[in-house]
Amino acid sequence: MTEDRSLEISGESLAGLIDAARDRVLAHIESLPRQPSADTEGGVALAQSLIEPLPEEGRPYEELLDLLFQTVIPKSFNTAGPGYLAYIPGGGLPHSAVADLISDATNRYVGVFAAAPAVAEIEANVVRWFCQIVGYPKAAGGILTSGGSLSNFSALVTARRERLPENFLSGVIYASDQTHHSVQKAVMLAGFPPGNVREVATDALFRIRIDALERAISEDRSAGRTPFALIGNAGTTNTGAVDDLMALADLAQTHRLWLHIDAAYGGFFALTERGRRRMAGIERGDSIALDPHKSLFLPYGTGALLVRDAAALKRAHELSADYMPPMQQDLDLPDYNLLSPELSRDWRGLRVWLPVKMHGIEPFRRNLDEKLDLTEWATEELRRIDGIEILAEPQLSIVAFRFVRPGLDDTELNALNRDLMNRVNNKKRVYLTGTMLKPSEASARFAIRICVLSFRTHIDRLREGFEDIRAALREV
Ligand SMILES: Cc1ncc(COP(=O)(O)O)c(C=O)c1O
């Protein structure tokens, strides 16, 4: 037998690895505001040049860090930078990166409570804090996931198992035409054909129409189908629209539907007074998807699913085997493998716990309030520009607009606005993305979105963005 200890790194070598990475990370983070808001030209060729067979021999660490920091990482959207106003920005609080270093280096096992009780409990605290933020009762619980898509998936599976028999194919799910496509995907992965989702029309504010919803439910019932789940949006991706959650909760109660609220983008705005008001009724949802990697500014890979009755989540996911250790009965002492599809997984609670414990929640609340203010400011700036039409007033931190030139039809306006957006983006100080609003109508309108959600985005960058929008308007 040949003993091999080559993977057991000495303390000194490990310190060298951490120090060198630390220097690169510090320089990278310090340069974020100066980096282009997006730089992907030649990205495909670069990606192709990186395809390689399994290496037998190692390469020097510095060479690999050079490759990462000089070549690989820069060819991208600057998702962590202050100018990233596209899609739903992430942010990436560096405190969480340090937490990941700790959790990965200690590599404790969090799937089973008995394996590391206090480690699991620290993560359980995070889930309880989130329940508190949305106003859930003591019986609530949940899990941290890798993101909103997986939260929506586990929610749909829980709804299915709670409300439908084993033969569930008559079950129908209702969601507005503004719902994120991860819900449609969750429905598909939960075993339903796509036709079991009713896409319900929205009103002028892009909120689900309650009358259309009631009609669809009654039609399905008359046809012998089984309405069982309703998706509410607390911040759509397109425009940040928040459905009338109180009305949805009433309707869900009347028709015995499981109400799942997709608050992946909007959820943490519940920390602010304005957000709380706009999302009134969120606490009446049977389950809620939240994404700390969106509105809590954490690095990608951090989602959460909260369920008002934690026991339902357990009933939906619980399964054991002979080789498993005894599990806990008290839901305050969570065995995460019984609450989620995962068994082994990272200790992702620490990346939430560390920054929240270090700062307290107040700076997060202030940051979210700032994002709401910045979006209102941006909307007022847009109003000052001749020819700008606001297509979606902000309900949270997204405003959607287009430039209208008299005499052009919608197809021509769509092309003009795509061109305008590309010109703004080419100046590389802010990065915007667009969407099609009301695509089911004959005249689908291309909307440019401004989504303010990074803790690094402040008024100075938005002012620069507006200089670029005005300059691009002069160009077109
Ligand atoms: C409203 C909404 N729901 C769900 C998702 C999916 O979340 P994730 O990308 O974390 O899987 C997103 C992503 O942007 C979203 O905006």
Coordinates of C-alpha atoms and ligand atoms in Angstrom, one line a residue:
M1 CA 0.0 0.0 0.0
T2 CA 1.4 3.4 -0.9
E3 CA 0.5 6.0 1.6
D4 CA -0.3 9.3 0.0
R5 CA -0.5 12.5 1.9
S6 CA -0.1 14.9 -0.9
L7 CA -3.6 16.4 -0.6
E8 CA -3.1 17.1 3.1
I9 CA -1.8 20.6 2.9
S10 CA 0.3 22.1 5.7
G11 CA -0.9 25.1 7.7
E12 CA 1.8 27.2 6.2
S13 CA 0.9 26.2 2.6
L14 CA -2.8 26.8 3.3
A15 CA -2.0 30.2 4.7
G16 CA -0.2 30.9 1.4
L17 CA -3.2 29.9 -0.6
I18 CA -5.5 32.0 1.4
D19 CA -3.2 35.0 1.4
A20 CA -2.7 35.0 -2.4
A21 CA -6.5 34.6 -3.0
R22 CA -7.2 37.3 -0.4
D23 CA -4.9 39.7 -2.3
R24 CA -6.6 39.0 -5.6
V25 CA -10.1 39.2 -4.1
L26 CA -9.3 42.5 -2.4
A27 CA -8.0 44.1 -5.6
H28 CA -11.0 42.8 -7.6
I29 CA -13.5 44.1 -5.1
E30 CA -11.7 47.5 -4.9
S31 CA -11.8 47.8 -8.7
L32 CA -15.5 46.9 -9.1
P33 CA -16.7 50.5 -9.7
R34 CA -14.1 51.0 -12.4
Q35 CA -14.7 47.8 -14.2
P36 CA -17.0 47.9 -17.2
S37 CA -20.6 47.2 -16.4
A38 CA -20.4 44.2 -18.8
D39 CA -17.6 42.9 -21.0
T40 CA -18.5 39.7 -22.9
E41 CA -17.0 40.4 -26.3
G42 CA -15.0 37.4 -27.3
G43 CA -16.4 35.4 -24.4
V44 CA -17.5 32.5 -26.5
A45 CA -14.0 32.1 -28.1
L46 CA -12.5 32.4 -24.6
A47 CA -14.8 29.7 -23.2
Q48 CA -14.0 27.4 -26.1
S49 CA -10.3 27.9 -25.6
L50 CA -10.7 26.7 -22.0
I51 CA -12.1 23.2 -22.9
E52 CA -9.4 20.7 -21.8
P53 CA -9.0 17.1 -20.8
L54 CA -8.6 15.9 -17.2
P55 CA -5.2 17.1 -16.1
E56 CA -2.8 14.5 -14.8
E57 CA -0.2 17.1 -13.7
G58 CA -0.8 20.1 -11.5
R59 CA 0.0 23.8 -12.4
P60 CA 1.4 26.5 -10.2
Y61 CA -1.3 28.2 -8.1
E62 CA -0.2 31.8 -9.1
E63 CA -0.7 30.8 -12.8
L64 CA -4.2 29.5 -12.0
L65 CA -5.1 32.7 -10.1
D66 CA -3.8 34.7 -13.1
L67 CA -6.0 32.8 -15.4
L68 CA -9.1 33.3 -13.1
F69 CA -8.6 37.0 -12.2
Q70 CA -7.0 38.3 -15.5
T71 CA -8.8 36.2 -18.1
V72 CA -11.9 34.3 -16.9
I73 CA -13.6 36.5 -14.4
P74 CA -13.4 39.8 -16.3
K75 CA -15.2 38.4 -19.4
S76 CA -18.6 38.8 -17.9
F77 CA -21.5 41.0 -16.8
N78 CA -20.2 42.9 -13.8
T79 CA -23.0 41.5 -11.6
A80 CA -21.3 42.6 -8.4
G81 CA -20.7 46.2 -9.6
P82 CA -22.7 49.3 -8.9
G83 CA -23.8 49.7 -12.5
Y84 CA -25.6 46.4 -12.8
L85 CA -29.2 47.3 -13.1
A86 CA -30.1 44.3 -15.3
Y87 CA -32.4 41.3 -14.7
I88 CA -32.5 41.1 -10.9
P89 CA -29.1 42.1 -9.5
G90 CA -27.3 40.0 -7.0
G91 CA -24.7 41.9 -5.1
G92 CA -22.6 39.4 -3.3
L93 CA -21.7 40.7 0.2
P94 CA -18.1 39.7 0.8
H95 CA -18.8 38.8 4.4
S96 CA -20.6 35.8 3.0
A97 CA -17.5 34.8 1.0
V98 CA -15.6 34.7 4.3
A99 CA -18.4 32.6 5.8
D100 CA -18.1 30.2 2.9
L101 CA -14.4 29.9 3.5
I102 CA -15.2 29.0 7.1
S103 CA -18.0 26.6 6.3
D104 CA -16.1 24.9 3.5
A105 CA -12.9 24.6 5.4
T106 CA -14.6 23.2 8.5
N107 CA -16.8 21.0 6.3
R108 CA -19.4 20.1 8.9
Y109 CA -22.3 18.0 7.9
V110 CA -25.6 19.9 8.0
G111 CA -28.0 17.4 6.4
V112 CA -28.6 15.5 9.6
F113 CA -29.1 17.3 12.9
A114 CA -27.2 14.7 15.0
A115 CA -24.1 15.2 12.9
A116 CA -23.6 18.8 14.0
P117 CA -26.5 20.0 16.2
A118 CA -25.3 23.6 16.8
V119 CA -24.2 24.0 13.1
A120 CA -27.8 23.0 12.0
E121 CA -29.3 25.2 14.6
I122 CA -27.4 28.3 13.4
E123 CA -29.0 27.7 10.0
A124 CA -32.4 27.1 11.7
N125 CA -32.0 30.6 13.2
V126 CA -31.6 32.1 9.8
V127 CA -34.8 30.4 8.7
R128 CA -36.6 31.6 11.8
W129 CA -35.4 35.2 11.1
F130 CA -36.8 35.0 7.6
C131 CA -40.1 33.7 9.0
Q132 CA -40.1 36.7 11.3
I133 CA -39.5 39.1 8.4
V134 CA -42.5 37.9 6.5
G135 CA -44.7 37.7 9.6
Y136 CA -45.1 33.9 9.8
P137 CA -46.3 32.2 13.0
K138 CA -44.3 30.0 15.3
A139 CA -45.3 26.8 13.5
A140 CA -43.6 28.0 10.3
G141 CA -40.3 26.7 9.1
G142 CA -38.4 26.1 6.0
I143 CA -35.1 25.5 4.3
L144 CA -32.3 27.3 2.6
T145 CA -32.1 26.4 -1.1
S146 CA -29.7 27.2 -3.9
G147 CA -32.2 29.8 -5.2
G148 CA -35.7 30.7 -6.1
S149 CA -36.1 28.0 -8.7
L150 CA -35.5 25.2 -6.2
S151 CA -37.7 27.0 -3.6
N152 CA -40.5 27.1 -6.1
F153 CA -39.9 23.5 -6.9
S154 CA -40.1 22.3 -3.3
A155 CA -43.1 24.5 -2.7
L156 CA -45.0 22.9 -5.7
V157 CA -44.1 19.4 -4.5
T158 CA -45.3 20.3 -1.0
A159 CA -48.6 21.8 -2.4
R160 CA -49.1 18.7 -4.6
R161 CA -48.6 16.3 -1.8
E162 CA -50.7 18.2 0.7
R163 CA -53.7 18.9 -1.6
L164 CA -53.9 16.1 -4.2
P165 CA -54.1 12.3 -4.1
E166 CA -51.3 10.2 -5.3
N167 CA -52.9 10.2 -8.7
F168 CA -52.6 14.0 -9.1
L169 CA -52.8 14.7 -12.8
S170 CA -56.2 16.4 -12.6
G171 CA -54.6 19.1 -10.4
V172 CA -54.5 22.7 -11.8
I173 CA -52.2 25.5 -10.9
Y174 CA -53.0 29.2 -11.4
A175 CA -50.4 31.9 -12.0
S176 CA -50.4 35.2 -13.7
D177 CA -48.9 35.8 -17.2
Q178 CA -46.1 37.7 -15.4
T179 CA -45.0 34.8 -13.3
H180 CA -41.3 33.8 -13.5
H181 CA -40.7 30.8 -15.7
S182 CA -39.1 28.9 -12.8
V183 CA -42.7 28.3 -11.6
Q184 CA -43.6 26.7 -14.9
K185 CA -40.5 24.6 -14.6
A186 CA -41.3 23.7 -11.0
V187 CA -44.7 22.5 -12.2
M188 CA -43.1 20.4 -14.9
L189 CA -40.5 18.9 -12.5
A190 CA -43.3 18.2 -10.0
G191 CA -44.8 15.9 -12.5
F192 CA -47.5 17.9 -14.2
P193 CA -48.0 18.4 -17.9
P194 CA -47.5 22.1 -18.9
G195 CA -51.2 22.2 -19.8
N196 CA -52.1 22.0 -16.0
V197 CA -51.0 25.6 -15.5
R198 CA -53.5 28.4 -16.1
E199 CA -51.8 31.5 -17.2
V200 CA -54.1 34.2 -15.8
A201 CA -54.3 37.7 -17.4
T202 CA -53.0 40.7 -15.5
D203 CA -54.3 44.3 -15.1
A204 CA -52.8 47.6 -16.1
L205 CA -50.4 47.3 -13.2
F206 CA -49.3 43.8 -14.2
R207 CA -51.1 42.2 -11.2
I208 CA -53.1 39.0 -11.6
R209 CA -56.8 39.8 -12.4
I210 CA -58.9 38.3 -9.7
D211 CA -62.0 38.2 -11.9
A212 CA -60.1 36.2 -14.6
L213 CA -58.7 33.9 -11.9
E214 CA -62.2 33.2 -10.4
R215 CA -63.5 32.5 -13.9
A216 CA -60.7 30.1 -14.6
I217 CA -61.2 28.2 -11.3
S218 CA -64.9 27.8 -11.9
E219 CA -64.4 26.6 -15.5
D220 CA -61.9 24.0 -14.3
R221 CA -64.2 22.8 -11.5
S222 CA -67.1 22.5 -14.0
A223 CA -64.9 20.4 -16.3
G224 CA -64.0 18.0 -13.4
R225 CA -60.5 19.2 -12.9
T226 CA -59.0 19.9 -9.4
P227 CA -57.8 23.4 -8.8
F228 CA -55.2 23.1 -6.0
A229 CA -52.5 25.7 -6.2
L230 CA -52.3 29.4 -6.7
I231 CA -49.1 31.4 -7.3
G232 CA -49.0 35.0 -6.1
N233 CA -46.2 37.3 -7.1
A234 CA -44.5 39.6 -4.6
G235 CA -42.3 41.4 -7.1
T236 CA -42.4 40.1 -10.7
T237 CA -39.2 39.9 -12.7
N238 CA -40.6 42.0 -15.6
T239 CA -41.8 45.0 -13.6
G240 CA -41.7 44.3 -9.9
A241 CA -45.5 44.0 -9.8
V242 CA -47.0 42.8 -6.5
D243 CA -50.3 40.9 -6.8
D244 CA -53.1 41.7 -4.4
L245 CA -52.0 39.2 -1.9
M246 CA -54.9 39.7 0.5
A247 CA -57.4 39.0 -2.3
L248 CA -55.4 36.0 -3.4
A249 CA -55.4 34.7 0.2
D250 CA -59.1 35.1 0.5
L251 CA -59.7 33.3 -2.8
A252 CA -57.3 30.5 -1.8
Q253 CA -59.2 30.1 1.4
T254 CA -62.5 29.9 -0.3
H255 CA -61.4 27.4 -2.9
R256 CA -59.0 25.5 -0.6
L257 CA -56.0 26.3 -2.8
W258 CA -52.4 26.2 -1.7
L259 CA -51.2 29.8 -2.0
H260 CA -47.5 29.9 -2.9
I261 CA -46.0 33.4 -3.0
D262 CA -43.0 33.9 -5.3
A263 CA -41.2 36.6 -3.4
A264 CA -37.8 35.6 -4.7
Y265 CA -37.1 39.2 -5.8
G266 CA -39.4 41.3 -3.6
G267 CA -39.5 39.4 -0.3
F268 CA -36.9 41.1 1.8
F269 CA -38.5 44.5 1.0
A270 CA -40.9 43.4 3.8
L271 CA -38.1 44.7 6.0
T272 CA -39.1 48.3 5.0
E273 CA -42.3 50.1 5.7
R274 CA -43.1 50.7 2.1
G275 CA -42.4 47.1 1.1
R276 CA -44.4 45.8 4.0
R277 CA -47.4 47.9 2.9
R278 CA -47.1 46.8 -0.7
M279 CA -46.8 43.1 0.2
A280 CA -49.7 43.2 2.8
G281 CA -51.0 39.6 3.1
I282 CA -47.7 37.9 2.3
E283 CA -48.0 36.2 5.7
R284 CA -51.2 34.5 4.6
G285 CA -49.4 32.4 1.9
D286 CA -49.0 28.7 2.6
S287 CA -45.4 29.0 1.3
I288 CA -43.1 31.8 0.3
A289 CA -40.0 31.7 -1.9
L290 CA -37.3 34.3 -0.9
D291 CA -34.0 34.9 -2.4
P292 CA -31.3 36.2 -0.1
H293 CA -29.1 36.3 -3.2
K294 CA -31.4 39.0 -4.6
S295 CA -32.9 41.4 -2.0
L296 CA -30.6 40.5 0.9
F297 CA -27.5 41.2 -1.3
L298 CA -25.8 37.8 -0.7
P299 CA -23.8 35.8 -3.3
Y300 CA -25.6 33.6 -5.8
G301 CA -26.6 30.2 -4.5
T302 CA -28.6 31.4 -1.5
G303 CA -32.4 30.9 -1.7
A304 CA -35.1 30.1 0.9
L305 CA -38.4 28.4 1.1
L306 CA -40.7 29.2 4.0
V307 CA -43.8 27.1 4.8
R308 CA -46.4 28.3 7.2
D309 CA -46.9 24.9 8.5
A310 CA -43.4 23.4 8.7
A311 CA -44.9 19.9 9.3
A312 CA -46.3 20.1 5.7
L313 CA -42.8 20.5 4.3
K314 CA -41.7 17.5 6.3
R315 CA -44.6 15.4 5.2
A316 CA -43.8 16.2 1.6
H317 CA -40.0 15.4 1.8
E318 CA -39.6 12.9 4.6
L319 CA -37.9 9.5 3.8
S320 CA -35.4 7.4 5.7
A321 CA -33.1 4.4 5.3
D322 CA -31.5 1.8 7.5
Y323 CA -28.1 3.4 7.4
M324 CA -29.4 6.8 8.6
P325 CA -29.0 7.9 12.2
P326 CA -32.1 8.7 14.4
M327 CA -33.9 11.9 13.4
Q328 CA -35.3 14.6 15.7
Q329 CA -39.0 14.9 16.5
D330 CA -38.9 18.6 17.5
L331 CA -39.1 20.8 14.3
D332 CA -37.0 23.4 16.1
L333 CA -34.1 20.9 15.8
P334 CA -34.1 20.4 12.0
D335 CA -32.9 17.4 10.1
Y336 CA -32.7 19.2 6.7
N337 CA -32.7 16.0 4.8
L338 CA -36.3 15.4 5.9
L339 CA -37.4 18.9 4.7
S340 CA -35.8 19.1 1.3
P341 CA -34.7 17.0 -1.7
E342 CA -31.1 17.2 -0.6
L343 CA -29.1 15.0 1.7
S344 CA -25.5 16.2 1.6
R345 CA -25.1 19.8 1.0
D346 CA -23.1 22.9 1.9
W347 CA -23.6 24.7 5.3
R348 CA -25.3 27.6 3.5
G349 CA -26.8 29.1 6.6
L350 CA -23.5 30.6 7.6
R351 CA -23.3 32.9 4.7
V352 CA -26.5 34.5 5.9
W353 CA -25.9 34.2 9.6
L354 CA -22.4 35.9 9.6
P355 CA -23.3 39.2 7.9
V356 CA -26.7 39.5 9.7
K357 CA -25.1 38.8 13.1
M358 CA -22.2 41.2 12.3
H359 CA -24.4 44.1 11.2
G360 CA -27.8 43.4 12.6
I361 CA -30.7 43.7 10.2
E362 CA -31.0 47.5 10.3
P363 CA -28.3 48.3 7.5
F364 CA -30.1 45.8 5.2
R365 CA -33.4 47.6 5.8
R366 CA -31.7 51.0 5.2
N367 CA -30.1 49.7 2.0
L368 CA -33.5 48.4 0.7
D369 CA -35.1 51.8 1.5
E370 CA -32.3 53.5 -0.4
K371 CA -33.1 51.2 -3.4
L372 CA -36.8 52.2 -3.3
D373 CA -35.8 55.9 -3.1
L374 CA -33.3 55.5 -6.0
T375 CA -36.0 53.8 -8.2
E376 CA -38.4 56.7 -7.4
W377 CA -35.7 59.1 -8.3
A378 CA -34.9 57.3 -11.5
T379 CA -38.7 57.4 -12.4
E380 CA -38.8 61.2 -11.9
E381 CA -35.7 61.6 -14.0
L382 CA -37.3 59.6 -16.8
R383 CA -40.4 61.7 -16.6
R384 CA -38.2 64.8 -17.3
I385 CA -37.1 63.4 -20.6
D386 CA -39.2 64.3 -23.6
G387 CA -40.6 61.3 -25.3
I388 CA -40.1 58.8 -22.5
E389 CA -43.2 56.7 -21.6
I390 CA -43.2 54.9 -18.3
L391 CA -44.6 51.5 -19.0
A392 CA -44.5 50.3 -15.4
E393 CA -44.4 52.6 -12.4
P394 CA -42.2 51.2 -9.7
Q395 CA -44.0 49.0 -7.1
L396 CA -40.7 48.0 -5.6
S397 CA -37.3 48.8 -7.2
I398 CA -38.0 48.2 -10.9
V399 CA -39.1 50.8 -13.4
A400 CA -39.9 49.9 -17.1
F401 CA -40.0 52.5 -19.8
R402 CA -39.6 53.1 -23.5
F403 CA -38.8 56.1 -25.8
V404 CA -41.7 57.0 -28.1
R405 CA -41.1 58.8 -31.4
P406 CA -44.3 60.0 -33.1
G407 CA -45.1 58.3 -36.4
L408 CA -43.5 54.9 -35.5
D409 CA -45.5 51.8 -35.0
D410 CA -44.9 49.3 -32.2
T411 CA -42.5 47.1 -34.2
E412 CA -40.4 50.2 -35.1
L413 CA -40.5 51.5 -31.6
N414 CA -39.4 48.1 -30.3
A415 CA -36.4 48.2 -32.6
L416 CA -35.6 51.8 -31.7
N417 CA -35.7 51.0 -28.0
R418 CA -33.5 47.9 -28.3
D419 CA -31.0 50.1 -30.1
L420 CA -31.3 52.8 -27.4
M421 CA -30.6 50.2 -24.7
N422 CA -27.6 48.8 -26.5
R423 CA -26.2 52.2 -26.9
V424 CA -26.6 52.9 -23.2
N425 CA -25.0 49.5 -22.3
N426 CA -22.1 50.1 -24.7
K427 CA -21.0 53.1 -22.6
K428 CA -20.3 50.4 -20.0
R429 CA -21.2 52.4 -16.9
V430 CA -24.6 50.8 -16.4
Y431 CA -26.0 47.6 -17.7
L432 CA -29.7 47.4 -18.5
T433 CA -31.9 44.6 -19.8
G434 CA -35.3 44.7 -21.4
T435 CA -38.4 42.6 -21.6
M436 CA -41.6 42.3 -23.8
L437 CA -44.6 43.6 -22.0
K438 CA -48.0 42.0 -22.7
P439 CA -46.5 39.7 -25.4
S440 CA -49.9 38.0 -25.8
E441 CA -51.4 41.2 -27.3
A442 CA -51.0 42.1 -30.9
S443 CA -48.8 45.0 -30.0
A444 CA -46.1 43.7 -27.7
R445 CA -44.0 46.5 -26.3
F446 CA -40.3 46.2 -25.7
A447 CA -39.6 47.8 -22.3
I448 CA -36.2 48.9 -21.0
R449 CA -35.9 48.1 -17.3
I450 CA -34.0 49.7 -14.5
C451 CA -33.7 47.4 -11.5
V452 CA -31.9 48.9 -8.6
L453 CA -30.9 46.2 -6.1
S454 CA -27.2 46.1 -5.4
F455 CA -25.9 47.4 -2.1
R456 CA -23.2 49.0 -4.2
T457 CA -25.6 51.0 -6.3
H458 CA -26.0 54.6 -5.2
I459 CA -27.2 57.9 -6.6
D460 CA -23.7 58.7 -8.2
R461 CA -24.0 55.7 -10.5
L462 CA -27.6 56.4 -11.4
R463 CA -26.7 59.9 -12.3
E464 CA -24.0 58.5 -14.7
G465 CA -26.6 56.1 -16.1
F466 CA -28.9 59.0 -16.9
E467 CA -26.0 60.9 -18.6
D468 CA -25.7 57.8 -20.7
I469 CA -29.4 57.5 -21.4
R470 CA -29.6 61.1 -22.5
A471 CA -26.5 60.7 -24.7
A472 CA -27.9 57.6 -26.3
L473 CA -31.2 59.4 -26.9
R474 CA -29.3 62.1 -28.8
E475 CA -27.6 59.4 -30.8
V476 CA -30.8 57.7 -31.9
Ligands
LIG1 C1 -39.6 36.5 -9.3 C2 -38.5 35.4 -9.4 N1 -38.8 34.2 -9.1 C3 -37.9 33.2 -9.2 C4 -36.7 33.4 -9.7 C5 -35.7 32.3 -9.9 O1 -34.7 32.4 -8.9 P1 -33.3 31.8 -9.1 O2 -32.7 32.4 -10.2 O3 -32.6 32.1 -7.8 O4 -33.4 30.3 -9.2 C6 -36.3 34.7 -10.1 C7 -35.0 35.0 -10.7 O5 -34.7 36.1 -11.1 C8 -37.3 35.7 -10.0 O6 -37.0 37.0 -10.3

